[in-house]
Short mmCIF file of C-alpha atoms in Angstrom, two decimals:
data_model
loop_
_atom_site.label_atom_id
_atom_site.label_comp_id
_atom_site.label_asym_id
_atom_site.label_seq_id
_atom_site.Cartn_x
_atom_site.Cartn_y
_atom_site.Cartn_z
CA MET S 17 52.47 90.15 136.12
CA ALA S 18 53.51 86.48 136.48
CA ILE S 19 57.37 86.38 137.42
CA LEU S 20 59.27 82.21 137.53
CA PHE S 21 62.21 81.88 139.14
CA SER S 22 64.52 78.50 137.77
CA ASN S 23 67.46 76.65 138.27
CA ALA S 24 67.83 79.22 141.92
CA THR S 25 68.84 77.40 144.97
CA VAL S 26 66.24 77.80 147.05
CA LEU S 27 66.02 78.08 151.18
CA PRO S 28 62.69 78.21 151.92
CA MET S 29 62.84 78.75 155.79
CA THR S 30 60.56 76.68 157.42
CA ALA S 31 62.68 73.31 157.42
CA SER S 32 62.62 72.35 161.22
CA GLY S 33 64.62 69.11 162.68
CA ASP S 34 66.82 67.52 160.18
CA GLU S 35 64.63 68.63 157.25
CA PRO S 36 66.46 69.12 154.07
CA ARG S 37 67.02 73.21 153.84
CA THR S 38 67.84 73.62 150.94
CA PHE S 39 67.25 71.93 147.53
CA THR S 40 67.31 73.17 143.47
CA GLY S 41 63.92 74.50 141.75
CA ALA S 42 61.62 76.67 141.14
CA VAL S 43 59.37 79.44 142.76
CA GLY S 44 56.69 81.51 140.77
CA ILE S 45 55.12 83.83 141.90
CA ASP S 46 51.18 85.36 141.14
CA GLY S 47 49.99 88.72 141.99
CA ASP S 48 51.49 89.03 145.77
CA ARG S 49 52.21 85.68 145.78
CA ILE S 50 54.15 82.88 146.34
CA ALA S 51 51.97 80.14 143.36
CA LEU S 52 54.45 77.26 143.39
CA VAL S 53 57.30 76.11 145.08
CA THR S 54 58.88 73.08 143.63
CA ALA S 55 61.53 70.90 142.83
CA SER S 56 59.66 69.21 139.97
CA GLU S 57 60.42 70.98 136.16
CA THR S 58 57.24 69.34 135.14
CA ASP S 59 55.68 71.51 138.04
CA ALA S 60 57.65 74.83 136.80
CA ALA S 61 56.56 73.44 132.81
CA ALA S 62 53.19 73.62 134.05
CA PHE S 63 53.38 77.05 135.87
CA ARG S 64 54.78 78.18 132.72
CA ALA S 65 52.10 77.16 130.45
CA ALA S 66 49.12 78.53 132.77
CA HIS S 67 50.93 81.84 132.81
CA PRO S 68 51.95 83.05 129.38
CA GLY S 69 53.69 85.81 129.48
CA LEU S 70 55.67 85.29 132.48
CA ARG S 71 59.01 87.08 133.81
CA GLU S 72 61.20 83.66 133.67
CA ILE S 73 64.43 84.86 135.60
CA ASP S 74 67.77 81.84 135.73
CA CYS S 75 68.80 81.62 139.46
CA ARG S 76 71.71 79.78 138.20
CA GLY S 77 74.35 79.66 140.71
CA LYS S 78 72.25 81.88 142.79
CA LEU S 79 70.21 81.11 145.91
CA LEU S 80 66.80 82.51 145.95
CA MET S 81 65.42 82.94 150.25
CA PRO S 82 62.67 85.10 151.75
CA GLY S 83 63.91 88.30 152.11
CA LEU S 84 65.18 90.35 155.32
CA VAL S 85 63.19 91.68 158.50
CA ASN S 86 64.80 94.35 160.60
CA THR S 87 62.22 94.83 163.41
CA HIS S 88 64.15 97.98 164.95
CA CYS S 89 65.58 101.00 162.85
CA HIS S 90 65.37 104.72 162.82
CA ALA S 91 65.88 105.21 158.97
CA ALA S 92 66.20 108.34 158.45
CA MET S 93 69.33 108.99 160.83
CA THR S 94 71.13 108.11 158.07
CA LEU S 95 71.63 112.24 158.08
CA GLN S 96 73.23 111.21 161.14
CA ARG S 97 75.48 108.84 160.30
CA SER S 98 79.27 108.61 161.08
CA TYR S 99 78.35 112.18 162.85
CA ALA S 100 78.64 111.82 166.52
CA ASP S 101 81.07 108.53 167.05
CA ASP S 102 83.00 106.43 169.90
CA ILE S 103 80.67 108.84 173.32
CA SER S 104 78.60 107.54 176.01
CA LEU S 105 75.73 107.64 175.28
CA MET S 106 73.62 109.60 177.81
CA ALA S 107 75.86 112.65 176.32
CA TRP S 108 75.79 111.37 172.56
CA LEU S 109 72.21 112.18 172.51
CA HIS S 110 71.64 115.10 174.58
CA ASP S 111 75.02 116.58 173.11
CA TYR S 112 75.08 116.17 169.80
CA ILE S 113 71.64 113.76 168.64
CA TRP S 114 68.71 116.00 169.58
CA PRO S 115 70.66 118.69 169.24
CA PHE S 116 70.73 117.93 165.60
CA GLU S 117 67.09 116.88 165.18
CA ALA S 118 65.73 119.89 166.58
CA HIS S 119 66.96 122.07 163.25
CA GLN S 120 65.35 119.10 160.85
CA THR S 121 62.62 119.78 158.69
CA PRO S 122 59.85 117.09 157.72
CA ASP S 123 61.68 117.32 154.73
CA ASP S 124 64.79 116.52 156.27
CA VAL S 125 63.05 113.50 157.56
CA ALA S 126 61.62 111.95 154.37
CA LEU S 127 64.95 112.89 152.83
CA GLY S 128 66.79 110.85 155.43
CA MET S 129 64.16 107.74 155.54
CA THR S 130 64.38 107.85 151.85
CA LEU S 131 68.34 107.01 151.88
CA GLY S 132 67.47 104.30 154.27
CA ILE S 133 65.01 102.81 152.07
CA VAL S 134 67.30 102.42 149.96
CA GLU S 135 70.04 101.50 151.21
CA MET S 136 67.64 98.48 152.57
CA LEU S 137 66.41 97.32 150.09
CA LEU S 138 70.52 97.26 147.66
CA GLY S 139 70.56 94.45 151.39
CA GLY S 140 67.76 92.27 150.09
CA VAL S 141 65.25 94.20 153.25
CA THR S 142 62.34 93.57 152.70
CA SER S 143 60.50 95.13 155.53
CA PHE S 144 61.88 97.27 158.47
CA VAL S 145 60.61 98.00 161.31
CA ASP S 146 61.13 102.36 162.02
CA MET S 147 60.83 104.35 165.26
CA TYR S 148 61.72 108.28 164.18
CA TYR S 149 59.29 111.19 163.54
CA PHE S 150 57.47 113.18 160.75
CA GLU S 151 56.28 109.23 160.28
CA ASN S 152 53.19 110.60 158.57
CA ARG S 153 55.29 112.33 156.11
CA CYS S 154 57.30 108.65 155.69
CA VAL S 155 54.44 106.72 154.27
CA GLU S 156 54.95 108.43 151.06
CA VAL S 157 58.56 106.99 150.24
CA ALA S 158 57.66 103.60 151.70
CA GLU S 159 54.36 103.70 149.18
CA ARG S 160 57.06 104.99 146.65
CA LEU S 161 59.56 102.79 147.15
CA GLY S 162 58.22 99.30 146.98
CA ILE S 163 59.34 98.49 150.91
CA ARG S 164 57.08 96.74 153.75
CA ALA S 165 57.00 99.11 156.49
CA LEU S 166 55.70 99.01 160.55
CA LEU S 167 55.99 103.26 160.62
CA GLY S 168 56.65 103.77 164.23
CA CYS S 169 55.58 107.40 165.34
CA ASN S 170 57.89 108.22 168.37
CA TYR S 171 57.33 110.25 170.99
CA PHE S 172 58.17 112.18 174.25
CA ASP S 173 56.61 113.52 177.20
CA THR S 174 57.78 116.95 175.13
CA ASN S 175 56.69 115.99 171.88
CA ILE S 176 53.09 113.52 172.51
CA ASP S 177 50.50 116.81 171.42
CA GLU S 178 52.25 117.29 168.82
CA VAL S 179 53.03 113.03 167.58
CA LEU S 180 49.45 111.55 168.66
CA PRO S 181 48.27 113.72 165.80
CA GLN S 182 50.81 112.81 163.14
CA ALA S 183 50.30 109.37 164.64
CA GLU S 184 46.38 109.88 163.53
CA GLU S 185 46.32 111.02 160.31
CA ALA S 186 49.94 108.85 159.05
CA VAL S 187 46.70 105.97 159.87
CA ARG S 188 44.31 107.57 157.42
CA LEU S 189 47.34 107.55 154.82
CA ALA S 190 48.39 104.68 154.94
CA ALA S 191 45.21 103.30 154.64
CA ALA S 192 44.96 104.34 151.74
CA GLY S 193 47.75 102.80 150.18
CA SER S 194 49.35 99.15 149.06
CA GLY S 195 48.27 97.41 152.38
CA ARG S 196 52.12 97.30 152.91
CA VAL S 197 52.73 99.67 155.22
CA ARG S 198 51.15 100.11 158.39
CA ILE S 199 51.62 102.35 161.27
CA ALA S 200 52.46 101.82 164.42
CA VAL S 201 52.53 103.82 168.18
CA ALA S 202 56.46 104.70 169.42
CA PRO S 203 56.93 106.13 173.19
CA HIS S 204 60.67 106.31 172.98
CA SER S 205 61.40 104.65 176.64
CA PRO S 206 60.35 104.31 180.46
CA TYR S 207 63.27 107.13 181.10
CA THR S 208 61.47 109.89 178.94
CA VAL S 209 58.24 109.38 178.39
CA SER S 210 56.42 109.36 181.75
CA PRO S 211 53.38 106.96 182.91
CA GLU S 212 50.30 108.74 182.55
CA ASN S 213 51.88 109.91 178.83
CA LEU S 214 53.21 106.10 178.24
CA VAL S 215 49.15 104.99 178.67
CA ARG S 216 48.29 107.59 176.45
CA GLY S 217 50.00 106.37 173.91
CA LYS S 218 48.47 102.60 174.29
CA GLU S 219 45.24 104.12 174.12
CA LEU S 220 45.79 105.65 171.36
CA ALA S 221 47.59 101.99 170.16
CA ASP S 222 44.78 100.13 170.96
CA LYS S 223 42.23 102.03 169.19
CA TYR S 224 43.34 101.33 166.17
CA GLY S 225 44.69 98.02 167.06
CA LEU S 226 48.29 99.13 166.23
CA HIS S 227 51.37 97.97 167.29
CA LEU S 228 53.22 99.94 169.63
CA MET S 229 57.59 99.60 170.51
CA THR S 230 60.11 101.25 172.37
CA HIS S 231 63.51 100.90 173.38
CA ILE S 232 63.78 98.07 176.94
CA SER S 233 66.16 98.08 179.26
CA GLU S 234 69.41 99.37 176.81
CA THR S 235 71.59 100.54 179.14
CA GLN S 236 72.06 100.45 182.62
CA ASP S 237 71.91 104.08 183.53
CA GLU S 238 67.97 103.53 182.12
CA VAL S 239 68.03 100.64 184.72
CA ARG S 240 68.86 102.98 187.09
CA ILE S 241 66.95 106.25 186.25
CA VAL S 242 63.97 103.26 186.32
CA ARG S 243 64.05 101.54 189.59
CA GLU S 244 64.79 105.15 190.96
CA LYS S 245 61.59 106.99 190.00
CA TYR S 246 59.39 103.32 189.64
CA ARG S 247 61.36 101.04 192.37
CA ARG S 248 61.07 98.63 189.48
CA THR S 249 62.38 97.47 186.68
CA SER S 250 61.45 98.67 182.71
CA VAL S 251 59.71 95.01 182.12
CA GLU S 252 57.83 95.38 185.40
CA HIS S 253 56.97 99.53 184.75
CA LEU S 254 55.77 98.99 181.33
CA ASP S 255 54.03 94.97 182.96
CA ARG S 256 52.53 97.13 185.57
CA LEU S 257 50.84 99.70 182.39
CA GLY S 258 49.84 97.27 180.33
CA LEU S 259 52.08 97.91 177.29
CA LEU S 260 53.41 95.12 177.69
CA GLY S 261 51.32 92.46 174.37
CA PRO S 262 51.81 90.61 171.56
CA LYS S 263 51.72 93.92 169.50
CA THR S 264 54.85 95.52 171.60
CA ILE S 265 58.22 95.49 169.99
CA GLY S 266 60.51 96.17 172.22
CA ALA S 267 64.30 96.99 170.88
CA HIS S 268 66.98 96.08 173.00
CA CYS S 269 66.30 94.03 175.99
CA VAL S 270 69.67 94.06 177.34
CA HIS S 271 69.59 94.13 181.32
CA VAL S 272 66.80 92.53 182.08
CA THR S 273 66.21 90.13 184.71
CA ASP S 274 64.87 86.63 184.15
CA SER S 275 61.89 87.32 186.45
CA ASP S 276 61.55 89.92 183.27
CA ILE S 277 62.81 87.44 180.33
CA ALA S 278 59.50 84.98 181.42
CA THR S 279 56.97 88.09 181.78
CA LEU S 280 58.86 88.67 178.04
CA ALA S 281 57.92 85.63 177.22
CA ALA S 282 54.21 85.05 178.65
CA ARG S 283 53.26 88.35 177.40
CA GLY S 284 54.31 87.91 173.70
CA VAL S 285 56.57 90.96 173.35
CA THR S 286 59.09 90.52 170.94
CA VAL S 287 63.22 91.20 171.35
CA SER S 288 64.17 93.25 168.82
CA HIS S 289 67.82 92.31 169.33
CA ASN S 290 70.35 95.65 167.50
CA PRO S 291 73.75 93.49 168.53
CA GLN S 292 76.25 96.14 166.48
CA SER S 293 75.02 98.86 167.88
CA ASN S 294 74.52 97.24 172.06
CA MET S 295 78.80 96.99 170.81
CA LYS S 296 79.25 100.13 169.67
CA ILE S 297 77.54 101.94 172.63
CA SER S 298 78.56 99.63 174.68
CA SER S 299 75.24 98.86 176.13
CA GLY S 300 75.84 95.56 176.70
CA VAL S 301 74.96 92.19 175.72
CA ALA S 302 71.26 91.01 175.67
CA PRO S 303 70.61 87.46 176.69
CA VAL S 304 69.01 86.34 173.50
CA GLU S 305 69.42 82.01 174.13
CA LYS S 306 67.53 83.10 177.60
CA LEU S 307 65.46 84.53 175.87
CA ARG S 308 65.15 81.99 173.24
CA ALA S 309 64.87 79.56 175.68
CA ALA S 310 62.11 80.51 177.63
CA GLY S 311 60.35 81.20 174.33
CA ALA S 312 59.85 84.69 173.89
CA LEU S 313 59.65 85.51 170.32
CA VAL S 314 63.45 87.48 169.06
CA THR S 315 64.51 89.01 166.03
CA ILE S 316 66.80 90.91 164.98
CA GLY S 317 66.91 95.61 164.28
CA THR S 318 70.64 96.88 162.70
CA ASP S 319 69.04 100.09 165.39
CA GLY S 320 69.37 103.98 163.57
CA THR S 321 72.89 104.82 161.51
CA CYS S 322 74.48 106.72 163.84
CA SER S 323 74.91 103.58 166.64
CA ASN S 324 75.83 101.15 163.93
CA ASN S 325 76.49 102.79 161.77
CA ASP S 326 74.66 100.78 158.10
CA LEU S 327 71.57 99.00 157.92
CA ASP S 328 73.45 95.96 156.59
CA MET S 329 71.52 92.92 158.28
CA PHE S 330 73.65 90.50 157.05
CA GLU S 331 76.23 91.96 158.99
CA GLU S 332 73.89 92.41 162.17
CA LEU S 333 72.99 88.03 161.49
CA ARG S 334 76.79 87.04 161.73
CA THR S 335 77.38 89.57 164.83
CA ALA S 336 73.97 88.87 166.50
CA ALA S 337 75.43 85.08 166.38
CA PHE S 338 79.24 84.97 167.01
CA LEU S 339 78.57 87.96 170.19
CA GLN S 340 76.02 85.03 171.71
CA LYS S 341 79.31 82.61 171.24
CA SER S 342 81.35 84.25 172.60
CA ALA S 343 78.69 85.56 175.90
CA THR S 344 77.64 82.90 176.33
CA GLY S 345 81.34 80.53 176.17
CA ASP S 346 79.53 78.24 174.04
CA PRO S 347 80.26 77.49 170.18
CA VAL S 348 76.70 76.31 169.36
CA ALA S 349 74.84 79.21 170.73
CA LEU S 350 72.42 80.51 168.14
CA PRO S 351 74.04 79.11 165.27
CA ALA S 352 73.44 79.92 161.84
CA TYR S 353 70.07 78.74 160.71
CA GLU S 354 68.72 79.92 163.80
CA ALA S 355 69.97 83.38 163.61
CA LEU S 356 68.77 83.05 160.20
CA ARG S 357 65.06 82.68 161.36
CA LEU S 358 64.88 85.55 163.39
CA ALA S 359 66.06 87.91 160.46
CA THR S 360 63.38 86.16 158.55
CA ALA S 361 60.10 84.08 160.20
CA ASN S 362 60.85 85.97 163.48
CA GLY S 363 60.84 88.70 162.21
CA ALA S 364 57.38 88.10 159.73
CA ARG S 365 55.48 87.43 162.84
CA ALA S 366 56.90 90.32 164.74
CA MET S 367 55.13 92.65 162.34
CA GLY S 368 51.77 90.53 162.46
CA CYS S 369 51.63 88.22 159.84
CA ALA S 370 50.62 84.94 161.29
CA ASP S 371 53.10 81.63 160.66
CA GLY S 372 53.86 80.88 156.93
CA GLY S 373 52.28 84.45 155.52
CA LEU S 374 55.53 86.38 155.18
CA GLY S 375 59.33 85.82 156.24
CA VAL S 376 59.06 82.09 154.49
CA ILE S 377 58.94 80.46 150.75
CA ARG S 378 55.85 78.79 150.53
CA GLU S 379 52.48 78.65 148.28
CA GLY S 380 50.82 81.21 149.61
CA ALA S 381 52.99 83.69 151.20
CA LEU S 382 53.68 86.86 150.16
CA ALA S 383 56.08 87.14 147.56
CA ASP S 384 59.22 89.05 149.57
CA VAL S 385 61.63 87.14 148.39
CA ILE S 386 65.62 88.21 147.35
CA VAL S 387 68.60 86.65 145.02
CA VAL S 388 71.65 86.24 146.61
CA ASP S 389 74.34 85.68 144.17
CA LEU S 390 76.73 82.79 144.92
CA GLN S 391 79.16 83.62 142.19
CA LYS S 392 80.85 85.51 144.60
CA PRO S 393 84.82 84.24 146.24
CA HIS S 394 83.78 85.38 149.93
CA LEU S 395 80.84 82.52 148.88
CA GLN S 396 83.07 80.02 147.68
CA PRO S 397 83.37 76.68 148.52
CA VAL S 398 79.50 75.86 149.32
CA HIS S 399 79.51 73.67 152.24
CA ASN S 400 76.88 74.75 153.68
CA VAL S 401 75.13 76.96 151.51
CA VAL S 402 72.99 78.77 155.31
CA SER S 403 77.03 78.81 156.91
CA ASN S 404 77.88 80.76 153.87
CA VAL S 405 74.68 83.40 154.37
CA VAL S 406 74.95 83.88 157.69
CA TYR S 407 77.94 83.36 158.16
CA CYS S 408 79.49 85.51 154.87
CA GLY S 409 76.87 86.73 153.82
CA LYS S 410 77.11 90.79 152.73
CA ALA S 411 74.54 93.16 151.57
CA SER S 412 76.48 93.49 148.43
CA ASP S 413 75.97 89.49 146.89
CA VAL S 414 72.09 90.87 146.73
CA GLU S 415 71.10 90.80 143.48
CA THR S 416 67.26 91.29 143.43
CA VAL S 417 64.34 92.18 145.29
CA VAL S 418 60.77 90.99 144.91
CA VAL S 419 58.66 92.93 147.67
CA GLY S 420 54.82 91.77 146.83
CA GLY S 421 55.07 90.53 144.23
CA ARG S 422 56.67 93.29 142.49
CA ILE S 423 60.53 93.25 141.96
CA VAL S 424 61.92 96.66 143.64
CA VAL S 425 65.50 96.26 142.37
CA GLU S 426 67.29 94.48 139.51
CA ASN S 427 71.12 94.03 138.88
CA ARG S 428 71.32 96.74 141.62
CA ARG S 429 69.28 99.32 140.39
CA ILE S 430 65.80 101.07 141.97
CA GLU S 431 63.73 101.96 139.27
CA GLY S 432 63.48 106.09 139.72
CA VAL S 433 66.16 106.21 142.38
CA ASP S 434 69.05 108.66 140.68
CA LEU S 435 71.63 108.20 143.33
CA PRO S 436 73.94 111.00 142.84
CA GLU S 437 71.03 113.08 142.98
CA LEU S 438 69.71 111.58 146.48
CA TYR S 439 73.24 112.05 148.06
CA ARG S 440 73.41 115.74 146.89
CA GLY S 441 70.67 115.99 149.02
CA VAL S 442 71.80 114.59 151.31
CA ALA S 443 74.73 115.91 151.37
CA GLY S 444 72.80 120.13 151.34
CA ALA S 445 70.85 119.44 153.83
CA VAL S 446 72.99 118.03 155.99
CA ALA S 447 75.46 121.18 155.35
CA ARG S 448 72.21 123.39 156.17
CA ILE S 449 71.18 121.30 158.99
CA LYS S 450 74.41 121.75 161.25
CA ALA S 451 75.50 125.71 160.19
CA ALA S 452 72.08 125.99 161.83
CA GLN S 453 73.39 124.68 165.09
#
C-alpha cells in the first residue's frame, strides 16, 4: 500500500552549502521506495489520484526525516545493561562480561536482540550494524521486527571454528529473506585475534562479498598490546594483513596517529564513532574532526548497552557534537547538520548503500523514514529545526517509523510486540544466567 506524508516539515539530508535544509511539503512512498518529494500540493494531489486507497498521514507540527543508522552496537547485550558499571575496560571484560556471556544460550542472545531492536525502532533507528554471537539466530529476529540490519558474526581465537560456520549459515538465511538483513564477519580486535585468524575471517568475507568489522584502537591498553606483539599500531597491523578497505567498519579509532588517519581515509574504511561508550569507559576522545578533514567516512554508533547504557541515537548525536567542540576547543567543530549526516547518509554508505540510496529523503531512495513530534516543550520554539533535533531531540520524540515502505512503529507501538511479556522473558533469562555463574 502506498503512503503519503502530508503537511510535513521535511528534512531530506541532501543539502550542501547554503541550500535550504528543510521545506514544508509531502513525501510519497510506493512499495519500498520514496516515489515523491515535493513542496507542491498539486504534485501531492496527483500522487493521491495515482494511488487510490493510499494511507495518508497528516504531519502537521511534525518533522519527517531519514531514519537513523547505528553503525556499531552489540544489541543482544541489553541483557547486561547496567550489570557492570564504573569499571575499567579490561576488568569489565574479563571479570564480568565474558563470564556472563559464557552462560548465554542462542535463545538468550535472540531474546536480548529482540529487546535491543525494539529499543532502537522506538528511538527512530531504521538500520543498525551489530557485532555479537549467534547472529545466525538473530536473522529471524531482525526480519520479524522489520528493521534493516548488518549482523556481524563476532569471533576470537577461542571460538573461530564455531563462529565461521555460523556465519555461513547466517548468509544462507539472510539470502532467503527480505533483503533488509545482511551478514558480516567480525573478528573482535587485533589484540584478541591472531594474524592467522584475522586473515581467515577476511577470506570468508571475500568469499561471500561480506563486510568486515572490528574494534580498532579503542583503548591505550590495546595500542600497547599490539605494539608489543607486532611493533605496529593497530591500523598498521590490520593494513599489513589486508583487512582494511571500503567494506571495513572500524569501531572507535580513538588512539590513532596522523599516519593511521591517512591510511583509514585512503583505504575507504568506515570509522564508527561511539562517544558515550568512550567517555564512560574512559577510553578517550576519537579525533573525529581530523578524520573528517582527511576524508575518512565517519559515522555514529552507540556501542553496547552495558558500556553506554542505552541505544538512543539522539543522545549519541548530541554527545558527539558537544564532545568534539570540547576536545578541539572550537565551538564550530562538528556542527549540528554535519553530526546528523554522520547518523543518516554516512551511516547508509557504511552499510554499502550508494549515495542517495538510503539515509536521505530523495525520490528513488529506500523508504526508511521517521516522523518526529515537534510539539514538545524541549523542541519549542523552532528557530532552527536541525539544531533542535541534534541538540534537544530524544528517542521518545519519535512517533512513526517506516522501514522499506512498511510502517513498523505507529503511535510509539510495534505491532506484534507485547512489551510486558518481553520484559518478563528478559528478567527470567538474566536471573538464570547470573545464578549459573
